[in-house]
PDB file of C-alpha atoms in Angstrom:
ATOM      1  CA  ASP A   1       0.000   0.000   0.000  1.00 85.00           C
ATOM      2  CA  SER A   2       1.630   3.227  -1.203  1.00 87.00           C
ATOM      3  CA  GLY A   3      -0.590   5.469   0.889  1.00 94.00           C
ATOM      4  CA  VAL A   4      -1.991   7.197  -2.202  1.00 97.00           C
ATOM      5  CA  THR A   5      -5.729   6.701  -2.551  1.00 97.00           C
ATOM      6  CA  GLN A   6      -7.635   7.023  -5.785  1.00 98.00           C
ATOM      7  CA  THR A   7     -11.345   6.875  -6.464  1.00 97.00           C
ATOM      8  CA  PRO A   8     -13.208   5.515  -8.275  1.00 97.00           C
ATOM      9  CA  LYS A   9     -11.313   2.366  -9.147  1.00 96.00           C
ATOM     10  CA  HIS A  10     -13.430   1.728 -12.218  1.00 97.00           C
ATOM     11  CA  LEU A  11     -15.631   4.013 -14.259  1.00 97.00           C
ATOM     12  CA  ILE A  12     -17.590   3.455 -17.435  1.00 98.00           C
ATOM     13  CA  THR A  13     -19.081   6.416 -19.213  1.00 97.00           C
ATOM     14  CA  ALA A  14     -20.288   7.478 -22.625  1.00 98.00           C
ATOM     15  CA  THR A  15     -18.589   9.667 -25.188  1.00 98.00           C
ATOM     16  CA  GLY A  16     -19.158  13.347 -24.638  1.00 98.00           C
ATOM     17  CA  GLN A  17     -19.554  12.986 -20.910  1.00 98.00           C
ATOM     18  CA  ARG A  18     -17.479  14.454 -18.097  1.00 98.00           C
ATOM     19  CA  VAL A  19     -15.900  12.620 -15.177  1.00 98.00           C
ATOM     20  CA  THR A  20     -13.891  13.544 -12.124  1.00 98.00           C
ATOM     21  CA  LEU A  21     -11.146  11.391 -10.687  1.00 98.00           C
ATOM     22  CA  ARG A  22     -10.094  11.954  -7.121  1.00 98.00           C
ATOM     23  CA  CYS A  23      -6.771  11.457  -5.378  1.00 98.00           C
ATOM     24  CA  SER A  24      -5.607  11.691  -1.794  1.00 98.00           C
ATOM     25  CA  PRO A  25      -1.827  11.878  -1.489  1.00 97.00           C
ATOM     26  CA  ARG A  26       0.301  10.193   1.131  1.00 96.00           C
ATOM     27  CA  SER A  27       0.187  11.869   4.491  1.00 95.00           C
ATOM     28  CA  GLY A  28       2.542  14.827   4.485  1.00 91.00           C
ATOM     29  CA  ASP A  29       3.139  14.918   0.736  1.00 93.00           C
ATOM     30  CA  LEU A  30       2.474  18.281  -0.847  1.00 92.00           C
ATOM     31  CA  SER A  31       3.197  17.323  -4.442  1.00 91.00           C
ATOM     32  CA  VAL A  32       0.692  15.445  -6.578  1.00 94.00           C
ATOM     33  CA  TYR A  33       1.149  14.102 -10.088  1.00 93.00           C
ATOM     34  CA  TRP A  34      -1.307  12.750 -12.635  1.00 95.00           C
ATOM     35  CA  TYR A  35      -0.423  10.206 -15.310  1.00 94.00           C
ATOM     36  CA  GLN A  36      -2.332   8.501 -18.088  1.00 95.00           C
ATOM     37  CA  GLN A  37      -1.556   4.987 -19.280  1.00 94.00           C
ATOM     38  CA  SER A  38      -3.412   3.588 -22.247  1.00 90.00           C
ATOM     39  CA  LEU A  39      -3.463  -0.111 -23.018  1.00 80.00           C
ATOM     40  CA  ASP A  40       0.086  -1.306 -23.657  1.00 70.00           C
ATOM     41  CA  GLN A  41       1.322   2.266 -23.664  1.00 76.00           C
ATOM     42  CA  GLY A  42       3.810   4.001 -21.471  1.00 82.00           C
ATOM     43  CA  LEU A  43       3.052   6.363 -18.669  1.00 87.00           C
ATOM     44  CA  GLN A  44       2.212   9.815 -19.958  1.00 90.00           C
ATOM     45  CA  PHE A  45       2.819  12.634 -17.513  1.00 90.00           C
ATOM     46  CA  LEU A  46      -0.145  14.980 -17.413  1.00 93.00           C
ATOM     47  CA  ILE A  47       0.345  17.523 -14.676  1.00 93.00           C
ATOM     48  CA  GLN A  48       1.924  18.221 -11.296  1.00 91.00           C
ATOM     49  CA  TYR A  49       0.651  20.291  -8.394  1.00 93.00           C
ATOM     50  CA  TYR A  50       2.598  21.473  -5.400  1.00 92.00           C
ATOM     51  CA  ASN A  51       0.767  22.783  -2.363  1.00 93.00           C
ATOM     52  CA  GLY A  52      -2.225  23.841  -4.382  1.00 95.00           C
ATOM     53  CA  GLU A  53      -0.412  25.397  -7.294  1.00 94.00           C
ATOM     54  CA  GLU A  54       0.259  23.991 -10.723  1.00 93.00           C
ATOM     55  CA  ARG A  55       3.969  23.336 -11.003  1.00 88.00           C
ATOM     56  CA  ALA A  56       4.462  21.487 -14.262  1.00 87.00           C
ATOM     57  CA  LYS A  57       2.335  20.516 -17.199  1.00 89.00           C
ATOM     58  CA  GLY A  58       2.900  17.631 -19.547  1.00 89.00           C
ATOM     59  CA  ASN A  59       0.838  16.315 -22.427  1.00 84.00           C
ATOM     60  CA  ILE A  60      -2.495  17.204 -20.935  1.00 93.00           C
ATOM     61  CA  LEU A  61      -5.330  17.875 -23.330  1.00 95.00           C
ATOM     62  CA  GLU A  62      -7.297  21.095 -23.087  1.00 96.00           C
ATOM     63  CA  ARG A  63     -10.385  18.987 -22.352  1.00 97.00           C
ATOM     64  CA  PHE A  64      -8.655  17.852 -19.166  1.00 97.00           C
ATOM     65  CA  SER A  65      -8.059  19.950 -16.095  1.00 97.00           C
ATOM     66  CA  ALA A  66      -6.894  19.372 -12.571  1.00 97.00           C
ATOM     67  CA  GLN A  67      -6.649  21.116  -9.266  1.00 97.00           C
ATOM     68  CA  GLN A  68      -5.279  20.560  -5.802  1.00 98.00           C
ATOM     69  CA  PHE A  69      -7.362  21.658  -2.858  1.00 97.00           C
ATOM     70  CA  PRO A  70      -6.271  23.159   0.478  1.00 96.00           C
ATOM     71  CA  ASP A  71      -6.535  19.751   2.124  1.00 96.00           C
ATOM     72  CA  LEU A  72      -4.059  18.590  -0.575  1.00 97.00           C
ATOM     73  CA  HIS A  73      -6.358  16.158  -2.307  1.00 97.00           C
ATOM     74  CA  SER A  74      -6.469  16.522  -6.052  1.00 98.00           C
ATOM     75  CA  GLU A  75      -9.039  16.035  -8.764  1.00 98.00           C
ATOM     76  CA  LEU A  76      -8.594  15.375 -12.456  1.00 98.00           C
ATOM     77  CA  ASN A  77     -11.510  16.483 -14.583  1.00 98.00           C
ATOM     78  CA  LEU A  78     -11.966  14.912 -17.991  1.00 98.00           C
ATOM     79  CA  SER A  79     -14.606  16.415 -20.264  1.00 97.00           C
ATOM     80  CA  SER A  80     -16.040  15.825 -23.731  1.00 97.00           C
ATOM     81  CA  LEU A  81     -14.771  12.305 -23.420  1.00 98.00           C
ATOM     82  CA  GLU A  82     -13.689  10.374 -26.474  1.00 97.00           C
ATOM     83  CA  LEU A  83     -13.116   6.674 -26.969  1.00 95.00           C
ATOM     84  CA  GLY A  84      -9.377   7.310 -26.999  1.00 93.00           C
ATOM     85  CA  ASP A  85      -9.506   8.661 -23.469  1.00 96.00           C
ATOM     86  CA  SER A  86     -10.083   5.144 -22.191  1.00 96.00           C
ATOM     87  CA  ALA A  87      -7.065   4.462 -20.011  1.00 96.00           C
ATOM     88  CA  LEU A  88      -5.729   3.887 -16.546  1.00 96.00           C
ATOM     89  CA  TYR A  89      -5.224   7.188 -14.775  1.00 97.00           C
ATOM     90  CA  PHE A  90      -2.672   7.231 -11.987  1.00 96.00           C
ATOM     91  CA  CYS A  91      -2.189   9.731  -9.270  1.00 97.00           C
ATOM     92  CA  ALA A  92       1.102   9.887  -7.444  1.00 94.00           C
ATOM     93  CA  SER A  93       2.558  11.959  -4.665  1.00 94.00           C
ATOM     94  CA  SER A  94       5.982  12.792  -3.321  1.00 90.00           C
ATOM     95  CA  ALA A  95       7.673  14.629  -0.509  1.00 86.00           C
ATOM     96  CA  PHE A  96       9.096  17.065  -3.032  1.00 81.00           C
ATOM     97  CA  ARG A  97       9.863  20.520  -1.637  1.00 79.00           C
ATOM     98  CA  PRO A  98      11.398  23.272  -3.769  1.00 76.00           C
ATOM     99  CA  GLY A  99      15.028  23.753  -2.887  1.00 73.00           C
ATOM    100  CA  ARG A 100      15.215  20.720  -0.632  1.00 73.00           C
ATOM    101  CA  ASN A 101      17.603  17.938  -1.522  1.00 70.00           C
ATOM    102  CA  SER A 102      15.150  15.089  -1.161  1.00 69.00           C
ATOM    103  CA  GLY A 103      11.748  13.860  -2.167  1.00 65.00           C
ATOM    104  CA  ASN A 104      12.059  12.829  -5.757  1.00 75.00           C
ATOM    105  CA  THR A 105      10.739   9.340  -5.093  1.00 83.00           C
ATOM    106  CA  ILE A 106       7.121   9.302  -6.061  1.00 87.00           C
ATOM    107  CA  TYR A 107       4.470   6.901  -4.841  1.00 92.00           C
ATOM    108  CA  PHE A 108       1.656   5.813  -7.096  1.00 94.00           C
ATOM    109  CA  GLY A 109      -1.914   4.969  -6.317  1.00 96.00           C
ATOM    110  CA  GLU A 110      -3.656   1.934  -7.756  1.00 95.00           C
ATOM    111  CA  GLY A 111      -5.178   3.940 -10.550  1.00 96.00           C
ATOM    112  CA  SER A 112      -8.626   4.665 -11.879  1.00 97.00           C
ATOM    113  CA  TRP A 113      -9.757   2.624 -14.853  1.00 96.00           C
ATOM    114  CA  LEU A 114     -11.773   4.763 -17.234  1.00 97.00           C
ATOM    115  CA  THR A 115     -13.682   3.142 -20.053  1.00 97.00           C
ATOM    116  CA  VAL A 116     -15.427   5.390 -22.552  1.00 97.00           C
ATOM    117  CA  VAL A 117     -18.074   3.676 -24.651  1.00 97.00           C
TER     118      VAL A 117
ATOM    119  CA  LEU B   1      15.932  15.172 -17.014  1.00 56.00           C
ATOM    120  CA  ALA B   2      18.727  13.118 -18.509  1.00 64.00           C
ATOM    121  CA  LYS B   3      17.555  10.977 -21.407  1.00 81.00           C
ATOM    122  CA  THR B   4      17.712   7.267 -20.679  1.00 89.00           C
ATOM    123  CA  THR B   5      17.951   4.242 -22.933  1.00 92.00           C
ATOM    124  CA  GLN B   6      16.960   0.737 -21.870  1.00 94.00           C
ATOM    125  CA  PRO B   7      16.342  -2.517 -23.722  1.00 96.00           C
ATOM    126  CA  ILE B   8      12.707  -2.834 -24.719  1.00 94.00           C
ATOM    127  CA  SER B   9      12.384  -6.370 -23.438  1.00 96.00           C
ATOM    128  CA  MET B  10      14.259  -9.201 -21.763  1.00 97.00           C
ATOM    129  CA  ASP B  11      13.532 -12.830 -21.066  1.00 97.00           C
ATOM    130  CA  SER B  12      14.803 -14.919 -18.200  1.00 97.00           C
ATOM    131  CA  TYR B  13      14.057 -18.101 -16.285  1.00 97.00           C
ATOM    132  CA  GLU B  14      13.220 -18.663 -12.706  1.00 97.00           C
ATOM    133  CA  GLY B  15      16.225 -18.719 -10.425  1.00 97.00           C
ATOM    134  CA  GLN B  16      18.472 -16.741 -12.737  1.00 97.00           C
ATOM    135  CA  GLU B  17      20.042 -13.386 -12.041  1.00 97.00           C
ATOM    136  CA  VAL B  18      18.783 -10.623 -14.297  1.00 98.00           C
ATOM    137  CA  ASN B  19      20.734  -7.505 -15.106  1.00 98.00           C
ATOM    138  CA  ILE B  20      19.004  -4.598 -16.814  1.00 97.00           C
ATOM    139  CA  THR B  21      21.249  -1.816 -18.025  1.00 96.00           C
ATOM    140  CA  CYS B  22      20.228   1.776 -18.514  1.00 95.00           C
ATOM    141  CA  SER B  23      22.301   4.303 -20.447  1.00 94.00           C
ATOM    142  CA  HIS B  24      22.231   7.939 -19.401  1.00 91.00           C
ATOM    143  CA  ASN B  25      25.137   9.608 -21.143  1.00 91.00           C
ATOM    144  CA  ASN B  26      24.187  13.165 -20.251  1.00 88.00           C
ATOM    145  CA  ILE B  27      23.655  12.594 -16.552  1.00 89.00           C
ATOM    146  CA  ALA B  28      24.290  15.736 -14.518  1.00 87.00           C
ATOM    147  CA  THR B  29      26.442  16.029 -11.424  1.00 89.00           C
ATOM    148  CA  ASN B  30      23.488  16.289  -9.066  1.00 84.00           C
ATOM    149  CA  ASP B  31      21.383  13.604 -10.752  1.00 86.00           C
ATOM    150  CA  TYR B  32      20.375  10.428  -8.984  1.00 88.00           C
ATOM    151  CA  ILE B  33      19.344   7.175 -10.653  1.00 90.00           C
ATOM    152  CA  THR B  34      16.047   5.637  -9.655  1.00 90.00           C
ATOM    153  CA  TRP B  35      14.420   2.390 -10.756  1.00 94.00           C
ATOM    154  CA  TYR B  36      10.728   1.587 -10.640  1.00 94.00           C
ATOM    155  CA  GLN B  37       8.827  -1.650 -11.212  1.00 96.00           C
ATOM    156  CA  GLN B  38       5.354  -1.816 -12.690  1.00 95.00           C
ATOM    157  CA  PHE B  39       3.075  -4.844 -12.710  1.00 94.00           C
ATOM    158  CA  PRO B  40       0.151  -4.949 -15.153  1.00 88.00           C
ATOM    159  CA  SER B  41      -2.687  -2.654 -14.142  1.00 86.00           C
ATOM    160  CA  GLN B  42      -0.789  -1.332 -11.130  1.00 91.00           C
ATOM    161  CA  GLY B  43       1.092   1.868 -10.469  1.00 92.00           C
ATOM    162  CA  PRO B  44       4.892   1.848 -10.642  1.00 93.00           C
ATOM    163  CA  ARG B  45       6.644   0.999  -7.425  1.00 94.00           C
ATOM    164  CA  PHE B  46       9.993   2.374  -6.261  1.00 92.00           C
ATOM    165  CA  ILE B  47      12.711  -0.311  -6.214  1.00 95.00           C
ATOM    166  CA  ILE B  48      16.046   1.347  -5.611  1.00 94.00           C
ATOM    167  CA  GLN B  49      17.933   4.603  -5.942  1.00 92.00           C
ATOM    168  CA  GLY B  50      21.611   5.439  -6.081  1.00 92.00           C
ATOM    169  CA  TYR B  51      24.202   8.048  -6.939  1.00 93.00           C
ATOM    170  CA  LYS B  52      27.416   6.093  -7.416  1.00 92.00           C
ATOM    171  CA  THR B  53      29.097   2.707  -6.885  1.00 91.00           C
ATOM    172  CA  LYS B  54      26.723   0.100  -5.504  1.00 95.00           C
ATOM    173  CA  VAL B  55      23.487   0.182  -3.619  1.00 95.00           C
ATOM    174  CA  THR B  56      21.738  -2.914  -2.328  1.00 95.00           C
ATOM    175  CA  ASN B  57      18.420  -3.459  -0.641  1.00 95.00           C
ATOM    176  CA  GLU B  58      16.213  -6.449   0.023  1.00 93.00           C
ATOM    177  CA  VAL B  59      14.856  -6.404  -3.516  1.00 92.00           C
ATOM    178  CA  ALA B  60      17.719  -5.533  -5.849  1.00 96.00           C
ATOM    179  CA  SER B  61      21.182  -4.125  -6.341  1.00 97.00           C
ATOM    180  CA  LEU B  62      22.130  -1.099  -8.360  1.00 97.00           C
ATOM    181  CA  PHE B  63      25.567  -0.834  -9.892  1.00 97.00           C
ATOM    182  CA  ILE B  64      26.810   2.534 -11.093  1.00 97.00           C
ATOM    183  CA  PRO B  65      30.258   2.856 -12.685  1.00 96.00           C
ATOM    184  CA  ALA B  66      32.576   5.725 -11.927  1.00 96.00           C
ATOM    185  CA  ASP B  67      31.576   7.738 -15.007  1.00 95.00           C
ATOM    186  CA  ARG B  68      27.864   7.317 -14.094  1.00 95.00           C
ATOM    187  CA  LYS B  69      26.881   7.196 -17.753  1.00 95.00           C
ATOM    188  CA  SER B  70      25.066   3.940 -17.209  1.00 95.00           C
ATOM    189  CA  SER B  71      23.615   1.879 -14.422  1.00 96.00           C
ATOM    190  CA  THR B  72      22.634  -1.741 -13.995  1.00 97.00           C
ATOM    191  CA  LEU B  73      19.709  -3.027 -12.007  1.00 98.00           C
ATOM    192  CA  SER B  74      20.413  -6.527 -10.766  1.00 98.00           C
ATOM    193  CA  LEU B  75      17.604  -8.831  -9.671  1.00 97.00           C
ATOM    194  CA  PRO B  76      18.946 -11.950  -7.945  1.00 94.00           C
ATOM    195  CA  ARG B  77      17.250 -15.283  -8.504  1.00 93.00           C
ATOM    196  CA  VAL B  78      14.135 -14.011 -10.247  1.00 97.00           C
ATOM    197  CA  SER B  79      10.796 -15.684  -9.894  1.00 96.00           C
ATOM    198  CA  LEU B  80       7.661 -15.578 -12.030  1.00 97.00           C
ATOM    199  CA  SER B  81       6.397 -12.721  -9.879  1.00 95.00           C
ATOM    200  CA  ASP B  82       9.251 -10.516 -11.086  1.00 96.00           C
ATOM    201  CA  THR B  83       7.630 -10.360 -14.523  1.00 97.00           C
ATOM    202  CA  ALA B  84       7.019  -6.644 -14.900  1.00 97.00           C
ATOM    203  CA  VAL B  85       8.147  -3.482 -16.644  1.00 96.00           C
ATOM    204  CA  TYR B  86      11.209  -1.831 -15.154  1.00 97.00           C
ATOM    205  CA  TYR B  87      11.831   1.883 -15.588  1.00 94.00           C
ATOM    206  CA  CYS B  88      15.073   3.785 -15.135  1.00 92.00           C
ATOM    207  CA  LEU B  89      14.819   7.483 -14.321  1.00 89.00           C
ATOM    208  CA  VAL B  90      17.560  10.042 -13.820  1.00 87.00           C
ATOM    209  CA  GLY B  91      17.214  13.414 -12.174  1.00 82.00           C
ATOM    210  CA  PRO B  92      18.113  15.585  -9.171  1.00 78.00           C
ATOM    211  CA  LEU B  93      16.510  14.986  -5.823  1.00 72.00           C
ATOM    212  CA  SER B  94      14.908  18.379  -5.854  1.00 66.00           C
ATOM    213  CA  GLY B  95      14.665  21.611  -7.753  1.00 47.00           C
ATOM    214  CA  GLY B  96      14.026  21.238 -11.454  1.00 46.00           C
ATOM    215  CA  TYR B  97      12.857  17.691 -11.053  1.00 48.00           C
ATOM    216  CA  ASN B  98       9.360  18.713 -11.812  1.00 46.00           C
ATOM    217  CA  LYS B  99       8.430  16.289 -14.499  1.00 54.00           C
ATOM    218  CA  LEU B 100       8.838  12.626 -13.813  1.00 74.00           C
ATOM    219  CA  ILE B 101       9.025  11.332 -17.343  1.00 77.00           C
ATOM    220  CA  PHE B 102       8.892   7.562 -17.685  1.00 82.00           C
ATOM    221  CA  GLY B 103      10.329   6.089 -20.841  1.00 81.00           C
ATOM    222  CA  ALA B 104       9.145   2.856 -22.391  1.00 84.00           C
ATOM    223  CA  GLY B 105      10.920   0.799 -19.758  1.00 92.00           C
ATOM    224  CA  THR B 106      12.174  -2.763 -20.037  1.00 96.00           C
ATOM    225  CA  ARG B 107       9.565  -5.483 -20.159  1.00 95.00           C
ATOM    226  CA  LEU B 108      10.977  -8.461 -18.267  1.00 97.00           C
ATOM    227  CA  ALA B 109       9.376 -11.843 -18.787  1.00 97.00           C
ATOM    228  CA  VAL B 110      10.378 -14.606 -16.392  1.00 97.00           C
ATOM    229  CA  HIS B 111       9.644 -18.132 -17.599  1.00 97.00           C
ATOM    230  CA  PRO B 112       9.291 -21.338 -15.599  1.00 96.00           C
TER     231      PRO B 112
END
């Protein structure tokens, strides 16, 4: 158990719909990351938040957005869903602190399986 | 982040030692080398991290030569349950390590 909690574990929705994936980081971690992994594909970095602020953005579509709340949980919002958005979405967290020489190990949750039909 | 190169796949048999090498020619002075393991439909899991020479834990060993341009993850006496994808990542412990970019990894298949 990594300590990172993701909900829901499985989600089936129709094209054009919108879903929200939720993540609770490990206790004490301020940095949250979102990744997408399609079937037999590598992990695609989407976005990182640190203490509520967006810190880095990867290959995240404009239809996708994320935020990190004051209690440090994060949500990934996926809208206007397409069949190609079907994937496993991982949240991860780390003890990363700007300027501190530690914390680059990241811990992944079990993922949220999204199926768009 | 330093670019890394790993074999796409490897095959082994139960009980053998497996060595997976990662090349990172442009590794920076303050970069560390970290390996992750990913089982199907699960998130990657940290295995080991090192800066130079050799690091060993209960799961694996990591060998890093003096020039640090490559590293080798060594899995002793693998079992079927070691079948997974192994990722090598290189970057500083903090500051500028904002994007954790996973490459394609090495898909290890352990056979009976």
